[in-house]
Amino acid sequence: KAGVTQTPRYLIKTRGQQVTLSCSPISGHRSVSWYQQTPGQGLQFLFEYFSETQRNKGNFPGRFSGRQFSNSRSEMNVSTLELGDSALYLCASSLFTGVGNTEAFFGQGTRLTVV
Amino acid sequence: AQSVTQLGSHVSVSEGALVLLRCNYSSSVPPYLFWYVQYPNQGLQLLLKYTSAATLVKGINGFEAEFKKSETSFHLTKPSAHMSDAAEYFCAVSAWDGGATNKLIFGTGTLLAVQP
């Protein structure tokens, strides 16, 4: 079956601009999570969605937002980009079980560079 | 709150040697633990997970990990390293504490180099 698809793979933006990243989860998966990966901070949780509802949010400023559509596809948006937002953004999809042992399947990520 | 600590940001082994990557956890509830691997410019791939069914967990590519509650450890091992094992490895713990979340908390990662 098809894996998690993230688009675009690479993106270059200028400071102050905004950006939207897209994630299509594995068919049948209703839970989507987003992570930011940087050399300095490692992998940090951004937010989690299930059935179009945000279930959990990480410690990021309000410039970072997301949403999930009825087909479980998700987008995240970063407004007023800063140099420090340069990172690999990873999306993960899961079958929602409500228990912590569910496997997360990751996409290849979107590499965002802010100049 | 749950957390994981990976000891050693860089580990280098010779091809054919034992691989040992260390992970210690802290959790207020019985933990769910995971090891993921990341190849350059790729996402994360699950190697194995501990869900309390067995303390010795076997994963893909010949990796295994043993859950030791007394030591709060979940170290990853492979008897014989292969060149293709060179990658970054992440230990993770589920943030689940009875609520409804799939959030994972990751360690800082260990970059494994395999020398010919």
PDB file of C-alpha atoms in Angstrom:
ATOM      1  CA  LYS A   1       0.000   0.000   0.000  1.00  0.00           C
ATOM      2  CA  ALA A   2       1.124   3.581  -0.555  1.00  0.00           C
ATOM      3  CA  GLY A   3       3.050   5.212   2.237  1.00  0.00           C
ATOM      4  CA  VAL A   4       2.823   8.667   3.720  1.00  0.00           C
ATOM      5  CA  THR A   5       3.243  11.313   1.060  1.00  0.00           C
ATOM      6  CA  GLN A   6       4.591  14.740   1.834  1.00  0.00           C
ATOM      7  CA  THR A   7       4.744  17.575  -0.652  1.00  0.00           C
ATOM      8  CA  PRO A   8       6.795  19.378  -1.617  1.00  0.00           C
ATOM      9  CA  ARG A   9      10.067  17.609  -0.778  1.00  0.00           C
ATOM     10  CA  TYR A  10      12.126  20.772  -0.854  1.00  0.00           C
ATOM     11  CA  LEU A  11      11.188  24.404  -0.397  1.00  0.00           C
ATOM     12  CA  ILE A  12      13.114  27.657  -0.234  1.00  0.00           C
ATOM     13  CA  LYS A  13      11.378  30.692   1.228  1.00  0.00           C
ATOM     14  CA  THR A  14      12.353  34.195   2.241  1.00  0.00           C
ATOM     15  CA  ARG A  15      12.086  35.536   5.779  1.00  0.00           C
ATOM     16  CA  GLY A  16       8.665  36.998   6.439  1.00  0.00           C
ATOM     17  CA  GLN A  17       6.880  34.812   3.922  1.00  0.00           C
ATOM     18  CA  GLN A  18       4.473  32.053   4.800  1.00  0.00           C
ATOM     19  CA  VAL A  19       4.496  28.425   3.728  1.00  0.00           C
ATOM     20  CA  THR A  20       2.072  25.520   3.569  1.00  0.00           C
ATOM     21  CA  LEU A  21       3.188  21.907   3.714  1.00  0.00           C
ATOM     22  CA  SER A  22       0.990  18.976   2.809  1.00  0.00           C
ATOM     23  CA  CYS A  23       0.736  15.427   4.104  1.00  0.00           C
ATOM     24  CA  SER A  24      -1.356  12.544   2.769  1.00  0.00           C
ATOM     25  CA  PRO A  25      -1.515   9.701   5.293  1.00  0.00           C
ATOM     26  CA  ILE A  26      -1.717   6.005   4.567  1.00  0.00           C
ATOM     27  CA  SER A  27      -5.170   5.037   3.398  1.00  0.00           C
ATOM     28  CA  GLY A  28      -7.364   4.272   6.394  1.00  0.00           C
ATOM     29  CA  HIS A  29      -5.175   6.104   8.885  1.00  0.00           C
ATOM     30  CA  ARG A  30      -7.041   8.850  10.679  1.00  0.00           C
ATOM     31  CA  SER A  31      -4.311  10.223  12.904  1.00  0.00           C
ATOM     32  CA  VAL A  32      -1.666  12.610  11.589  1.00  0.00           C
ATOM     33  CA  SER A  33       1.187  14.107  13.581  1.00  0.00           C
ATOM     34  CA  TRP A  34       3.812  16.653  12.593  1.00  0.00           C
ATOM     35  CA  TYR A  35       7.385  16.923  13.815  1.00  0.00           C
ATOM     36  CA  GLN A  36      10.157  19.427  13.250  1.00  0.00           C
ATOM     37  CA  GLN A  37      13.700  18.104  12.966  1.00  0.00           C
ATOM     38  CA  THR A  38      16.718  20.389  13.311  1.00  0.00           C
ATOM     39  CA  PRO A  39      20.374  19.647  14.118  1.00  0.00           C
ATOM     40  CA  GLY A  40      20.185  21.725  17.291  1.00  0.00           C
ATOM     41  CA  GLN A  41      16.810  20.706  18.742  1.00  0.00           C
ATOM     42  CA  GLY A  42      16.375  17.253  17.271  1.00  0.00           C
ATOM     43  CA  LEU A  43      12.880  15.904  16.688  1.00  0.00           C
ATOM     44  CA  GLN A  44      10.192  18.033  18.261  1.00  0.00           C
ATOM     45  CA  PHE A  45       6.453  17.422  18.228  1.00  0.00           C
ATOM     46  CA  LEU A  46       4.370  20.118  16.570  1.00  0.00           C
ATOM     47  CA  PHE A  47       0.780  18.890  16.652  1.00  0.00           C
ATOM     48  CA  GLU A  48      -1.494  15.913  16.239  1.00  0.00           C
ATOM     49  CA  TYR A  49      -4.837  15.611  14.480  1.00  0.00           C
ATOM     50  CA  PHE A  50      -7.545  13.012  14.497  1.00  0.00           C
ATOM     51  CA  SER A  51     -10.816  13.270  12.585  1.00  0.00           C
ATOM     52  CA  GLU A  52     -10.188  16.939  11.764  1.00  0.00           C
ATOM     53  CA  THR A  53      -9.636  17.815  15.434  1.00  0.00           C
ATOM     54  CA  GLN A  54      -6.365  18.906  16.963  1.00  0.00           C
ATOM     55  CA  ARG A  55      -5.696  16.482  19.818  1.00  0.00           C
ATOM     56  CA  ASN A  56      -2.354  17.717  20.994  1.00  0.00           C
ATOM     57  CA  LYS A  57      -0.025  20.640  20.407  1.00  0.00           C
ATOM     58  CA  GLY A  58       3.676  21.073  21.037  1.00  0.00           C
ATOM     59  CA  ASN A  59       5.492  24.068  22.405  1.00  0.00           C
ATOM     60  CA  PHE A  60       5.713  26.177  19.268  1.00  0.00           C
ATOM     61  CA  PRO A  61       4.638  29.771  18.641  1.00  0.00           C
ATOM     62  CA  GLY A  62       1.275  30.567  17.128  1.00  0.00           C
ATOM     63  CA  ARG A  63       2.923  31.121  13.743  1.00  0.00           C
ATOM     64  CA  PHE A  64       2.761  27.362  13.390  1.00  0.00           C
ATOM     65  CA  SER A  65      -0.683  26.040  12.642  1.00  0.00           C
ATOM     66  CA  GLY A  66      -2.251  23.039  11.038  1.00  0.00           C
ATOM     67  CA  ARG A  67      -5.456  21.433  10.006  1.00  0.00           C
ATOM     68  CA  GLN A  68      -6.848  18.129   8.874  1.00  0.00           C
ATOM     69  CA  PHE A  69      -9.433  17.554   6.201  1.00  0.00           C
ATOM     70  CA  SER A  70     -12.280  15.056   6.073  1.00  0.00           C
ATOM     71  CA  ASN A  71     -10.166  12.707   3.921  1.00  0.00           C
ATOM     72  CA  SER A  72      -7.495  12.747   6.690  1.00  0.00           C
ATOM     73  CA  ARG A  73      -5.023  14.753   4.604  1.00  0.00           C
ATOM     74  CA  SER A  74      -3.288  17.373   6.665  1.00  0.00           C
ATOM     75  CA  GLU A  75      -1.574  20.669   6.078  1.00  0.00           C
ATOM     76  CA  MET A  76       0.645  22.735   8.277  1.00  0.00           C
ATOM     77  CA  ASN A  77       1.266  26.419   7.844  1.00  0.00           C
ATOM     78  CA  VAL A  78       4.065  28.606   9.083  1.00  0.00           C
ATOM     79  CA  SER A  79       3.544  32.352   8.829  1.00  0.00           C
ATOM     80  CA  THR A  80       6.124  35.129   9.053  1.00  0.00           C
ATOM     81  CA  LEU A  81       8.996  32.757   8.458  1.00  0.00           C
ATOM     82  CA  GLU A  82      12.191  33.132  10.458  1.00  0.00           C
ATOM     83  CA  LEU A  83      15.645  31.770   9.685  1.00  0.00           C
ATOM     84  CA  GLY A  84      15.263  29.397  12.626  1.00  0.00           C
ATOM     85  CA  ASP A  85      12.291  27.732  10.949  1.00  0.00           C
ATOM     86  CA  SER A  86      14.672  26.046   8.520  1.00  0.00           C
ATOM     87  CA  ALA A  87      14.215  22.361   9.216  1.00  0.00           C
ATOM     88  CA  LEU A  88      13.012  19.008   8.000  1.00  0.00           C
ATOM     89  CA  TYR A  89       9.279  18.756   8.676  1.00  0.00           C
ATOM     90  CA  LEU A  90       8.064  15.205   9.105  1.00  0.00           C
ATOM     91  CA  CYS A  91       4.530  13.938   8.989  1.00  0.00           C
ATOM     92  CA  ALA A  92       3.494  10.654  10.583  1.00  0.00           C
ATOM     93  CA  SER A  93       0.260   8.745  10.212  1.00  0.00           C
ATOM     94  CA  SER A  94      -1.179   6.157  12.565  1.00  0.00           C
ATOM     95  CA  LEU A  95      -4.220   4.012  13.072  1.00  0.00           C
ATOM     96  CA  PHE A  96      -5.768   5.721  16.037  1.00  0.00           C
ATOM     97  CA  THR A  97      -6.139   3.287  18.897  1.00  0.00           C
ATOM     98  CA  GLY A  98      -6.185   5.609  21.860  1.00  0.00           C
ATOM     99  CA  VAL A  99      -3.299   3.646  23.355  1.00  0.00           C
ATOM    100  CA  GLY A 100       0.346   4.554  23.073  1.00  0.00           C
ATOM    101  CA  ASN A 101       1.592   1.430  21.316  1.00  0.00           C
ATOM    102  CA  THR A 102       0.381   2.288  17.842  1.00  0.00           C
ATOM    103  CA  GLU A 103       3.025   2.464  15.148  1.00  0.00           C
ATOM    104  CA  ALA A 104       3.716   5.781  13.459  1.00  0.00           C
ATOM    105  CA  PHE A 105       4.569   5.686   9.757  1.00  0.00           C
ATOM    106  CA  PHE A 106       6.651   8.616   8.609  1.00  0.00           C
ATOM    107  CA  GLY A 107       6.831  10.394   5.299  1.00  0.00           C
ATOM    108  CA  GLN A 108      10.112  11.429   3.719  1.00  0.00           C
ATOM    109  CA  GLY A 109       9.684  14.954   4.970  1.00  0.00           C
ATOM    110  CA  THR A 110       9.734  18.444   3.531  1.00  0.00           C
ATOM    111  CA  ARG A 111      13.063  20.233   3.738  1.00  0.00           C
ATOM    112  CA  LEU A 112      12.324  23.926   4.327  1.00  0.00           C
ATOM    113  CA  THR A 113      15.096  26.449   3.928  1.00  0.00           C
ATOM    114  CA  VAL A 114      14.458  30.048   4.946  1.00  0.00           C
ATOM    115  CA  VAL A 115      16.840  32.636   3.487  1.00  0.00           C
TER     116      VAL A 115
ATOM    117  CA  ALA B   1       6.323  13.126  32.041  1.00  0.00           C
ATOM    118  CA  GLN B   2       8.043  10.704  29.727  1.00  0.00           C
ATOM    119  CA  SER B   3      11.540  11.168  28.331  1.00  0.00           C
ATOM    120  CA  VAL B   4      14.367   9.223  26.725  1.00  0.00           C
ATOM    121  CA  THR B   5      18.115   9.680  26.835  1.00  0.00           C
ATOM    122  CA  GLN B   6      20.455   8.272  24.222  1.00  0.00           C
ATOM    123  CA  LEU B   7      24.036   7.906  25.342  1.00  0.00           C
ATOM    124  CA  GLY B   8      26.547   8.569  22.620  1.00  0.00           C
ATOM    125  CA  SER B   9      25.715  10.851  19.716  1.00  0.00           C
ATOM    126  CA  HIS B  10      28.235   9.039  17.512  1.00  0.00           C
ATOM    127  CA  VAL B  11      29.123   5.359  17.515  1.00  0.00           C
ATOM    128  CA  SER B  12      31.622   3.751  15.157  1.00  0.00           C
ATOM    129  CA  VAL B  13      31.990  -0.004  14.669  1.00  0.00           C
ATOM    130  CA  SER B  14      33.773  -2.251  12.226  1.00  0.00           C
ATOM    131  CA  GLU B  15      31.830  -4.298   9.741  1.00  0.00           C
ATOM    132  CA  GLY B  16      30.927  -7.588  11.385  1.00  0.00           C
ATOM    133  CA  ALA B  17      31.245  -6.232  14.922  1.00  0.00           C
ATOM    134  CA  LEU B  18      28.517  -5.981  17.538  1.00  0.00           C
ATOM    135  CA  VAL B  19      26.319  -2.902  17.418  1.00  0.00           C
ATOM    136  CA  LEU B  20      25.111  -1.527  20.767  1.00  0.00           C
ATOM    137  CA  LEU B  21      23.125   1.700  20.908  1.00  0.00           C
ATOM    138  CA  ARG B  22      22.016   2.838  24.335  1.00  0.00           C
ATOM    139  CA  CYS B  23      18.670   4.263  25.397  1.00  0.00           C
ATOM    140  CA  ASN B  24      17.348   4.980  28.880  1.00  0.00           C
ATOM    141  CA  TYR B  25      13.813   6.096  29.538  1.00  0.00           C
ATOM    142  CA  SER B  26      11.770   7.825  32.188  1.00  0.00           C
ATOM    143  CA  SER B  27       8.049   7.266  32.363  1.00  0.00           C
ATOM    144  CA  SER B  28       5.274   7.734  34.900  1.00  0.00           C
ATOM    145  CA  VAL B  29       3.324   4.851  33.366  1.00  0.00           C
ATOM    146  CA  PRO B  30       4.420   1.511  31.899  1.00  0.00           C
ATOM    147  CA  PRO B  31       6.212   2.728  28.787  1.00  0.00           C
ATOM    148  CA  TYR B  32       5.747   2.011  25.137  1.00  0.00           C
ATOM    149  CA  LEU B  33       9.184   2.265  23.537  1.00  0.00           C
ATOM    150  CA  PHE B  34      10.330   2.427  19.945  1.00  0.00           C
ATOM    151  CA  TRP B  35      13.510   2.444  17.896  1.00  0.00           C
ATOM    152  CA  TYR B  36      13.499   4.240  14.556  1.00  0.00           C
ATOM    153  CA  VAL B  37      16.199   4.499  11.877  1.00  0.00           C
ATOM    154  CA  GLN B  38      16.746   7.435   9.552  1.00  0.00           C
ATOM    155  CA  TYR B  39      18.845   7.294   6.395  1.00  0.00           C
ATOM    156  CA  PRO B  40      20.122  10.558   4.857  1.00  0.00           C
ATOM    157  CA  ASN B  41      17.361  12.748   3.451  1.00  0.00           C
ATOM    158  CA  GLN B  42      14.720  10.218   4.436  1.00  0.00           C
ATOM    159  CA  GLY B  43      11.969   9.930   6.988  1.00  0.00           C
ATOM    160  CA  LEU B  44      11.961   7.600   9.963  1.00  0.00           C
ATOM    161  CA  GLN B  45      11.459   3.863   9.678  1.00  0.00           C
ATOM    162  CA  LEU B  46      10.359   1.740  12.604  1.00  0.00           C
ATOM    163  CA  LEU B  47      12.889  -0.932  13.599  1.00  0.00           C
ATOM    164  CA  LEU B  48      11.007  -2.369  16.558  1.00  0.00           C
ATOM    165  CA  LYS B  49       8.694  -1.531  19.426  1.00  0.00           C
ATOM    166  CA  TYR B  50       8.157  -2.660  23.003  1.00  0.00           C
ATOM    167  CA  THR B  51       4.559  -2.976  24.100  1.00  0.00           C
ATOM    168  CA  SER B  52       4.949  -5.143  27.231  1.00  0.00           C
ATOM    169  CA  ALA B  53       4.266  -8.459  25.478  1.00  0.00           C
ATOM    170  CA  ALA B  54       7.901  -9.603  25.735  1.00  0.00           C
ATOM    171  CA  THR B  55      11.031  -8.028  27.154  1.00  0.00           C
ATOM    172  CA  LEU B  56      13.221  -9.105  24.221  1.00  0.00           C
ATOM    173  CA  VAL B  57      11.930  -7.555  21.051  1.00  0.00           C
ATOM    174  CA  LYS B  58      13.101  -8.553  17.604  1.00  0.00           C
ATOM    175  CA  GLY B  59      12.889  -6.098  14.761  1.00  0.00           C
ATOM    176  CA  ILE B  60      13.795  -5.741  11.150  1.00  0.00           C
ATOM    177  CA  ASN B  61      17.265  -6.052   9.619  1.00  0.00           C
ATOM    178  CA  GLY B  62      18.533  -8.277  12.441  1.00  0.00           C
ATOM    179  CA  PHE B  63      18.112  -5.697  15.215  1.00  0.00           C
ATOM    180  CA  GLU B  64      16.739  -6.483  18.635  1.00  0.00           C
ATOM    181  CA  ALA B  65      16.268  -4.641  21.916  1.00  0.00           C
ATOM    182  CA  GLU B  66      15.795  -5.748  25.482  1.00  0.00           C
ATOM    183  CA  PHE B  67      13.505  -3.938  27.909  1.00  0.00           C
ATOM    184  CA  LYS B  68      15.007  -3.826  31.400  1.00  0.00           C
ATOM    185  CA  LYS B  69      12.686  -2.204  33.899  1.00  0.00           C
ATOM    186  CA  SER B  70      15.215  -2.328  36.744  1.00  0.00           C
ATOM    187  CA  GLU B  71      17.689  -0.353  34.644  1.00  0.00           C
ATOM    188  CA  THR B  72      15.055   1.738  32.813  1.00  0.00           C
ATOM    189  CA  SER B  73      16.845   0.810  29.610  1.00  0.00           C
ATOM    190  CA  PHE B  74      15.930  -0.260  26.117  1.00  0.00           C
ATOM    191  CA  HIS B  75      19.250  -0.743  24.328  1.00  0.00           C
ATOM    192  CA  LEU B  76      19.386  -1.673  20.647  1.00  0.00           C
ATOM    193  CA  THR B  77      21.746  -4.401  19.475  1.00  0.00           C
ATOM    194  CA  LYS B  78      22.764  -6.237  16.333  1.00  0.00           C
ATOM    195  CA  PRO B  79      25.274  -9.095  16.460  1.00  0.00           C
ATOM    196  CA  SER B  80      27.084  -8.244  13.244  1.00  0.00           C
ATOM    197  CA  ALA B  81      27.176  -4.791  11.660  1.00  0.00           C
ATOM    198  CA  HIS B  82      26.746  -4.338   7.942  1.00  0.00           C
ATOM    199  CA  MET B  83      27.771  -1.343   5.895  1.00  0.00           C
ATOM    200  CA  SER B  84      24.121  -0.692   5.116  1.00  0.00           C
ATOM    201  CA  ASP B  85      23.424  -0.152   8.849  1.00  0.00           C
ATOM    202  CA  ALA B  86      25.152   3.235   8.730  1.00  0.00           C
ATOM    203  CA  ALA B  87      22.394   5.682   9.610  1.00  0.00           C
ATOM    204  CA  GLU B  88      20.988   7.688  12.507  1.00  0.00           C
ATOM    205  CA  TYR B  89      19.014   5.817  15.135  1.00  0.00           C
ATOM    206  CA  PHE B  90      16.365   7.310  17.397  1.00  0.00           C
ATOM    207  CA  CYS B  91      14.880   5.909  20.555  1.00  0.00           C
ATOM    208  CA  ALA B  92      11.375   7.141  21.354  1.00  0.00           C
ATOM    209  CA  VAL B  93       8.793   6.778  24.104  1.00  0.00           C
ATOM    210  CA  SER B  94       5.087   7.253  23.730  1.00  0.00           C
ATOM    211  CA  ALA B  95       3.717  10.305  25.503  1.00  0.00           C
ATOM    212  CA  TRP B  96       0.560   8.342  26.248  1.00  0.00           C
ATOM    213  CA  ASP B  97      -0.434   8.562  29.903  1.00  0.00           C
ATOM    214  CA  GLY B  98      -3.996   7.331  29.635  1.00  0.00           C
ATOM    215  CA  GLY B  99      -5.225  10.026  27.301  1.00  0.00           C
ATOM    216  CA  ALA B 100      -5.762   9.877  23.562  1.00  0.00           C
ATOM    217  CA  THR B 101      -2.489  10.628  21.841  1.00  0.00           C
ATOM    218  CA  ASN B 102       0.012   9.089  19.454  1.00  0.00           C
ATOM    219  CA  LYS B 103       2.654  11.680  20.328  1.00  0.00           C
ATOM    220  CA  LEU B 104       6.200  10.367  20.497  1.00  0.00           C
ATOM    221  CA  ILE B 105       9.069  11.836  22.479  1.00  0.00           C
ATOM    222  CA  PHE B 106      12.397  11.247  20.786  1.00  0.00           C
ATOM    223  CA  GLY B 107      15.930  11.000  22.024  1.00  0.00           C
ATOM    224  CA  THR B 108      18.656  13.082  20.450  1.00  0.00           C
ATOM    225  CA  GLY B 109      19.738  10.301  18.128  1.00  0.00           C
ATOM    226  CA  THR B 110      22.875   8.230  17.626  1.00  0.00           C
ATOM    227  CA  LEU B 111      24.749   8.374  14.358  1.00  0.00           C
ATOM    228  CA  LEU B 112      26.149   4.944  13.571  1.00  0.00           C
ATOM    229  CA  ALA B 113      29.207   4.676  11.321  1.00  0.00           C
ATOM    230  CA  VAL B 114      30.337   1.290  10.023  1.00  0.00           C
ATOM    231  CA  GLN B 115      33.970   0.974   9.010  1.00  0.00           C
ATOM    232  CA  PRO B 116      35.037  -1.565   6.377  1.00  0.00           C
TER     233      PRO B 116
END
